[in-house]
Structure formats: structure tokens, C-alpha cells
mmCIF file of C-alpha atoms in Angstrom:
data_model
loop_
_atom_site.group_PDB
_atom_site.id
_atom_site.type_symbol
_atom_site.label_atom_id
_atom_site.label_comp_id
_atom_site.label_asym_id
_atom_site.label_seq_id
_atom_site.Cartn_x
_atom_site.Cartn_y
_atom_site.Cartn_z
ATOM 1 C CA UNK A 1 -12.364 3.332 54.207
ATOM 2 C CA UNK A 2 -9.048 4.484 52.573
ATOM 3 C CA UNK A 3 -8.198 6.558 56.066
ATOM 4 C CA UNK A 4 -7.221 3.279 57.471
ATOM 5 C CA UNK A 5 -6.070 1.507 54.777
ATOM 6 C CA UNK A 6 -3.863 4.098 52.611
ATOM 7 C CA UNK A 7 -2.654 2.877 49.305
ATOM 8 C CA UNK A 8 0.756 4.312 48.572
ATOM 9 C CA UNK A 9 0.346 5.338 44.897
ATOM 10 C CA UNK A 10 3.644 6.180 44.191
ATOM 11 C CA UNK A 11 4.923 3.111 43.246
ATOM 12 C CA UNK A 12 2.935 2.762 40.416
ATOM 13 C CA UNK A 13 4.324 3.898 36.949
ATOM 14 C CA UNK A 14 2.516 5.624 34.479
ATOM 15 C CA UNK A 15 0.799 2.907 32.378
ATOM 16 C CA UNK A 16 -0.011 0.652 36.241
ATOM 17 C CA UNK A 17 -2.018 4.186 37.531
ATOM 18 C CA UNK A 18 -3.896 3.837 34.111
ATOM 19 C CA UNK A 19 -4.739 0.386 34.033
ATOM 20 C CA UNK A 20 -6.087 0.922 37.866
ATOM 21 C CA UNK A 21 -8.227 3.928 36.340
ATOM 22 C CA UNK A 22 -9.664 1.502 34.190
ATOM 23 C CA UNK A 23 -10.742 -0.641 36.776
ATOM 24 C CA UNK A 24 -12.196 2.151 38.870
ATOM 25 C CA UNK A 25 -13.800 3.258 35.787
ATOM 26 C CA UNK A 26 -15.151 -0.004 34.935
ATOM 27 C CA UNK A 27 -16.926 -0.614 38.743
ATOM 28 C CA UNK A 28 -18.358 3.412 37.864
ATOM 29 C CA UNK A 29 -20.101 2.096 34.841
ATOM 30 C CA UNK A 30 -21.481 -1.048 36.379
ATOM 31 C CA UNK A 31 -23.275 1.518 38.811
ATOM 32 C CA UNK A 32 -24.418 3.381 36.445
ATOM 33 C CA UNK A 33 -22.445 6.749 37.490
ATOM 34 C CA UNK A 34 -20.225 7.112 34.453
ATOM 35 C CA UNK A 35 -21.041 6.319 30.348
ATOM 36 C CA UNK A 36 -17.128 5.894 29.257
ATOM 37 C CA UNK A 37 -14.014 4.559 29.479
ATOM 38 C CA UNK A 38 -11.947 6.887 28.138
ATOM 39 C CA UNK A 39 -10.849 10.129 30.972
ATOM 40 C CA UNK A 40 -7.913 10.944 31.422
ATOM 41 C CA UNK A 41 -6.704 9.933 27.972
ATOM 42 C CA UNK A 42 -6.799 13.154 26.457
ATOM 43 C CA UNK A 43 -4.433 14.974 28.831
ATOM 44 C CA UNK A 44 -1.852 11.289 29.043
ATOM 45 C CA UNK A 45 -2.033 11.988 25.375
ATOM 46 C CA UNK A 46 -0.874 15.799 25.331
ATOM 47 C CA UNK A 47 1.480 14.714 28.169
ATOM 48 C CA UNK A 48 3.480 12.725 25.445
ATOM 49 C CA UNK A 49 2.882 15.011 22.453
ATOM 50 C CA UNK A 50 4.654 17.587 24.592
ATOM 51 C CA UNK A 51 7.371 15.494 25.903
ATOM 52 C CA UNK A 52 7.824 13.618 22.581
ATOM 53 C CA UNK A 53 7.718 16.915 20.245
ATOM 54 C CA UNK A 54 9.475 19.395 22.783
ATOM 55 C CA UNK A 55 5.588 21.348 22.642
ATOM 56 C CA UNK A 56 4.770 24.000 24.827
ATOM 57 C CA UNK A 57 1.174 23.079 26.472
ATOM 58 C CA UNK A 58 -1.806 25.582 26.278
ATOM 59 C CA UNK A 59 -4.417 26.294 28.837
ATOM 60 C CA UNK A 60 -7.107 24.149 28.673
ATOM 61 C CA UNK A 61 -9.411 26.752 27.506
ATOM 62 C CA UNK A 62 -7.188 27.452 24.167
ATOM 63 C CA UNK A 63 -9.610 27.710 21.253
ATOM 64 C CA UNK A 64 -8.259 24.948 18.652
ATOM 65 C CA UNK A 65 -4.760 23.911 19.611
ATOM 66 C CA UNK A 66 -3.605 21.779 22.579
ATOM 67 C CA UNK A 67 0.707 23.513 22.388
ATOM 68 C CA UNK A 68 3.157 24.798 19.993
ATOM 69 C CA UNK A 69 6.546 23.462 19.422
ATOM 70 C CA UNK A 70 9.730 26.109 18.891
ATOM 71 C CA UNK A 71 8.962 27.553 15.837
ATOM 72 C CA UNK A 72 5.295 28.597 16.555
ATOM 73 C CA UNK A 73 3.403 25.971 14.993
ATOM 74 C CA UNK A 74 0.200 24.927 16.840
ATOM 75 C CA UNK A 75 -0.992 21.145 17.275
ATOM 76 C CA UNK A 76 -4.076 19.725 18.002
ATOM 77 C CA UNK A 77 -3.687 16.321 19.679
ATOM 78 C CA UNK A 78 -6.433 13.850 19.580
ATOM 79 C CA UNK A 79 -6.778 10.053 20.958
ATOM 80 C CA UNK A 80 -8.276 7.125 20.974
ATOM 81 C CA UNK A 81 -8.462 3.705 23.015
ATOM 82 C CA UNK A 82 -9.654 1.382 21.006
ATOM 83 C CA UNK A 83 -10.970 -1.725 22.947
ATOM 84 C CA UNK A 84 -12.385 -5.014 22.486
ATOM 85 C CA UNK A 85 -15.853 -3.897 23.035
ATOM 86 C CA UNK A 86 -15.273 -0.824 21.171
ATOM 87 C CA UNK A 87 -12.759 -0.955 18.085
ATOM 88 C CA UNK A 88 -13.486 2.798 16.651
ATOM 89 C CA UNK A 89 -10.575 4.598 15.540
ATOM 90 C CA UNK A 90 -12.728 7.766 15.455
ATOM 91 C CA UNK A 91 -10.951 10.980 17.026
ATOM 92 C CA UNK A 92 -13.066 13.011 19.201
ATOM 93 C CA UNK A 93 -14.907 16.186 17.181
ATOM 94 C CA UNK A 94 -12.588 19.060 15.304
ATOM 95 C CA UNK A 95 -14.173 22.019 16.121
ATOM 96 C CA UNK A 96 -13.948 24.924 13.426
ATOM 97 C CA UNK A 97 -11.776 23.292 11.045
ATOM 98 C CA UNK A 98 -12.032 26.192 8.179
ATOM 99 C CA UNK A 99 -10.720 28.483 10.631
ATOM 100 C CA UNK A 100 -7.248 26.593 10.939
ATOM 101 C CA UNK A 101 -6.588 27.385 14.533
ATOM 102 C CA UNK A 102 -3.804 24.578 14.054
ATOM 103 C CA UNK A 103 -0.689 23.197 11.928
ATOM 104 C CA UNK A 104 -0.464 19.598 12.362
ATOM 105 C CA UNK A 105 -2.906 17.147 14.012
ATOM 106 C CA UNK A 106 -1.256 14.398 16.279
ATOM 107 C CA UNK A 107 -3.795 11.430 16.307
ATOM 108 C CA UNK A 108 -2.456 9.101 19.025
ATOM 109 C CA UNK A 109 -4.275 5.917 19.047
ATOM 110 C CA UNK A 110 -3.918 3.624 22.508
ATOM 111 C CA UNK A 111 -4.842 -0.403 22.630
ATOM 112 C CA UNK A 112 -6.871 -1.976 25.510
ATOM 113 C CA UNK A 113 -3.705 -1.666 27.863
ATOM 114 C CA UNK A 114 -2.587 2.230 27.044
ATOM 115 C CA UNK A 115 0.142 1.248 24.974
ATOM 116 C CA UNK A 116 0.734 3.539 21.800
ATOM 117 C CA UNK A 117 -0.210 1.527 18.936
ATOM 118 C CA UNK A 118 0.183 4.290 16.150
ATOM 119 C CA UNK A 119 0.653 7.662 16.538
ATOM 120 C CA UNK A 120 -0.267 9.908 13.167
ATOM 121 C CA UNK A 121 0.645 13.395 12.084
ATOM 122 C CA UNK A 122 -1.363 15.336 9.231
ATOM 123 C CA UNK A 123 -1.043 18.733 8.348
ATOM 124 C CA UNK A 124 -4.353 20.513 8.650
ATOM 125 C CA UNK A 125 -4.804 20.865 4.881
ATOM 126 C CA UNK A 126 -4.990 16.681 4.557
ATOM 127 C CA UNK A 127 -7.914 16.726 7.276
ATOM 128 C CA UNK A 128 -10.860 18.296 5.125
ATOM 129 C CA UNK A 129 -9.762 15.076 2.751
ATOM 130 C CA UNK A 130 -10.929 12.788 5.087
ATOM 131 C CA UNK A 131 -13.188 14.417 7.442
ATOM 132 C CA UNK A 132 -16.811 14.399 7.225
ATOM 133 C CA UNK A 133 -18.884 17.596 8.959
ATOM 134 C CA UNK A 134 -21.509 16.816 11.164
ATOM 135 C CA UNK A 135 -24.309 19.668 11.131
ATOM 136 C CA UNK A 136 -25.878 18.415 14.629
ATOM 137 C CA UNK A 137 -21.933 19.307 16.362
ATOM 138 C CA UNK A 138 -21.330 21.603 13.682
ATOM 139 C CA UNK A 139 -17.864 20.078 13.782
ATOM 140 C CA UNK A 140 -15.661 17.418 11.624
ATOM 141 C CA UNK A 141 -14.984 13.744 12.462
ATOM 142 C CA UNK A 142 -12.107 11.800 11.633
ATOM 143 C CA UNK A 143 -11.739 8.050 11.536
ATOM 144 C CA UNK A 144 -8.101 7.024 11.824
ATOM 145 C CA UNK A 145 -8.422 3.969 9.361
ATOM 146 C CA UNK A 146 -8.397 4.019 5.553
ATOM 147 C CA UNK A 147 -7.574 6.070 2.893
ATOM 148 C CA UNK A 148 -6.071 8.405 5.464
ATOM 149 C CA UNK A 149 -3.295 6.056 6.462
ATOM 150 C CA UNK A 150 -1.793 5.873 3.000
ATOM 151 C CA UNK A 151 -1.932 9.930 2.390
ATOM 152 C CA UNK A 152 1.643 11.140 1.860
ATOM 153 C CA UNK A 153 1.277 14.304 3.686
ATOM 154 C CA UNK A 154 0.965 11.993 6.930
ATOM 155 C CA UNK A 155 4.770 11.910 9.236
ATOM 156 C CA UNK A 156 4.478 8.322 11.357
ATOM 157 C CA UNK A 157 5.876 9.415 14.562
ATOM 158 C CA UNK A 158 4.880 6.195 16.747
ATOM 159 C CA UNK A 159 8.277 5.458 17.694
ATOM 160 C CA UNK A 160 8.585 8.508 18.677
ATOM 161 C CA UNK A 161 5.817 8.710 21.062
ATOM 162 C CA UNK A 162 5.738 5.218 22.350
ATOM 163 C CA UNK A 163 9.674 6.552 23.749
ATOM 164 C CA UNK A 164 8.081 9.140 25.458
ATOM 165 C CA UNK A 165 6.067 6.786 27.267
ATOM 166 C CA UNK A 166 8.389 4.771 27.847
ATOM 167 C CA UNK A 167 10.171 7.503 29.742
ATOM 168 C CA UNK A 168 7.075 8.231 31.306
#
């Protein structure tokens, strides 16, 4: 029982308390209680967009766009782990693309230990270049490999972000 055994937490940095997530995560799967590996990576992810970029977070329940930087434009941050047992680089669905609730699209893409290992912005115009819809989501997936890496429209900001954890 944790009541007589507390573990002080607070020690930890940032990239330790996500490496122990893992492991919790990892003993939940093995019993069957949860399917993936990936929670809280979204949120770490605007966490740095925001500190990185100077972006003002939204409410969670903000239609399109995850926080706006100074001059009002809106970005929609996505990530990815990408592990040994699972090496996709696909972002998580883009929900009504054509109605451009966003400017840019941060795609920040994590290795096996949380580290930023690229971190990719595209305009929103580049996306419909690369995405593909999928009726059955009725939504547009994006695979952060390919033809998409070379587009000019795309700004690397990975040193960027990988600072911001750092800091973190």
C-alpha cells in the first residue's frame, strides 16, 4: 500500500516521471486494463509547444486548435512516440481540415525514451498535400515520413523544442 510506503515524486524531472508512466503503463497492458502506450503525450507535447513558441493554451474542448501565439495565429499540435514495437510516425486524426480552424501544425515526434527526435511545422495549406481522408473518422491522417519532410513550406523547429524540454 502506498499509505505506508509514500514515494516522494518530486524529485523526479520531467522526462524520469515519464519513463515511470511507461512502466505503470506497461504492467496496465499486461493486465489487460489499458490498449496503449501513449497518455499523457499529447498534453507533455502542448506543454512544450507553448513554452517553446510563447503559445497561449486553449481549453481542452477548443474545436481545432490546441493555443495561439502573439499575433493570433492558432496551432494544432500533434505527437507521436514511436517505439520499437511500434515505429509509425502517423499523427493522431485532423478533424475538419477544410474548415481551417488552424495556422500551422506542430508535429512533435518522441523516441522510446521521450526525447524530441524531430519536431515539424507546416502551414495548414501543405497538409491536404500529404494527408489522406478517412471516410470511417471522417477525418485526415498524416504520416510524418516522406515526401512531407522535404516540402519547403515545412520550418524545422526541433532545436527549438528539444530546449524547452530541456528546461522542463
Amino acid at each position: 500500500m502506498l499509505d505506508s510506503q509514500t514515494i516522494d515524486l518530486s524529485s523526479f524531472n520531467t522526462i524520469e516521471l515519464l519513463r515511470l508512466q511507461t512502466k505503470v503503463i506497461g504492467e496496465l497492458k499486461g493486465r489487460s486494463i489499458v490498449r496503449t502506450n501513449n497518455n499523457p503525450l499529447a498534453d507533455y507535447a502542448e506543454y512544450l509547444a507553448a513554452k517553446a513558441l510563447g503559445l497561449e493554451l486553449c481549453v481542452n474542448s477548443q474545436t481545432g486548435h490546441d493555443g495561439k501565439d502573439v499575433h493570433g495565429l492558432r496551432y494544432e499540435v500533434k505527437a507521436r512516440r514511436v517505439t520499437t514495437t511500434n515505429p509509425s510516425r502517423q499523427l493522431s486524426s485532423i478533424r475538419k481540415l477544410n474548415e481551417k480552424h488552424f495556422d500551422w501544425l506542430l508535429a512533435i515526434i518522441f523516441d522510446e525514451a521521450f526525447i524530441v527526435d524531430q519536431a515539424i511545422l507546416l502551414p495548414h495549406e501543405a497538409i491536404a498535400d500529404y494527408a489522406t481522408h478517412r471516410d470511417h473518422t471522417n477525418s485526415h491522417i498524416l504520416v510524418m515520413k516522406g515526401a512531407v519532410l522535404k516540402d519547403q513550406r515545412l520550418k524545422d523547429i526541433t532545436e527549438r523544442i528539444r530546449a524547452a524540454q530541456l528546461e522542463s
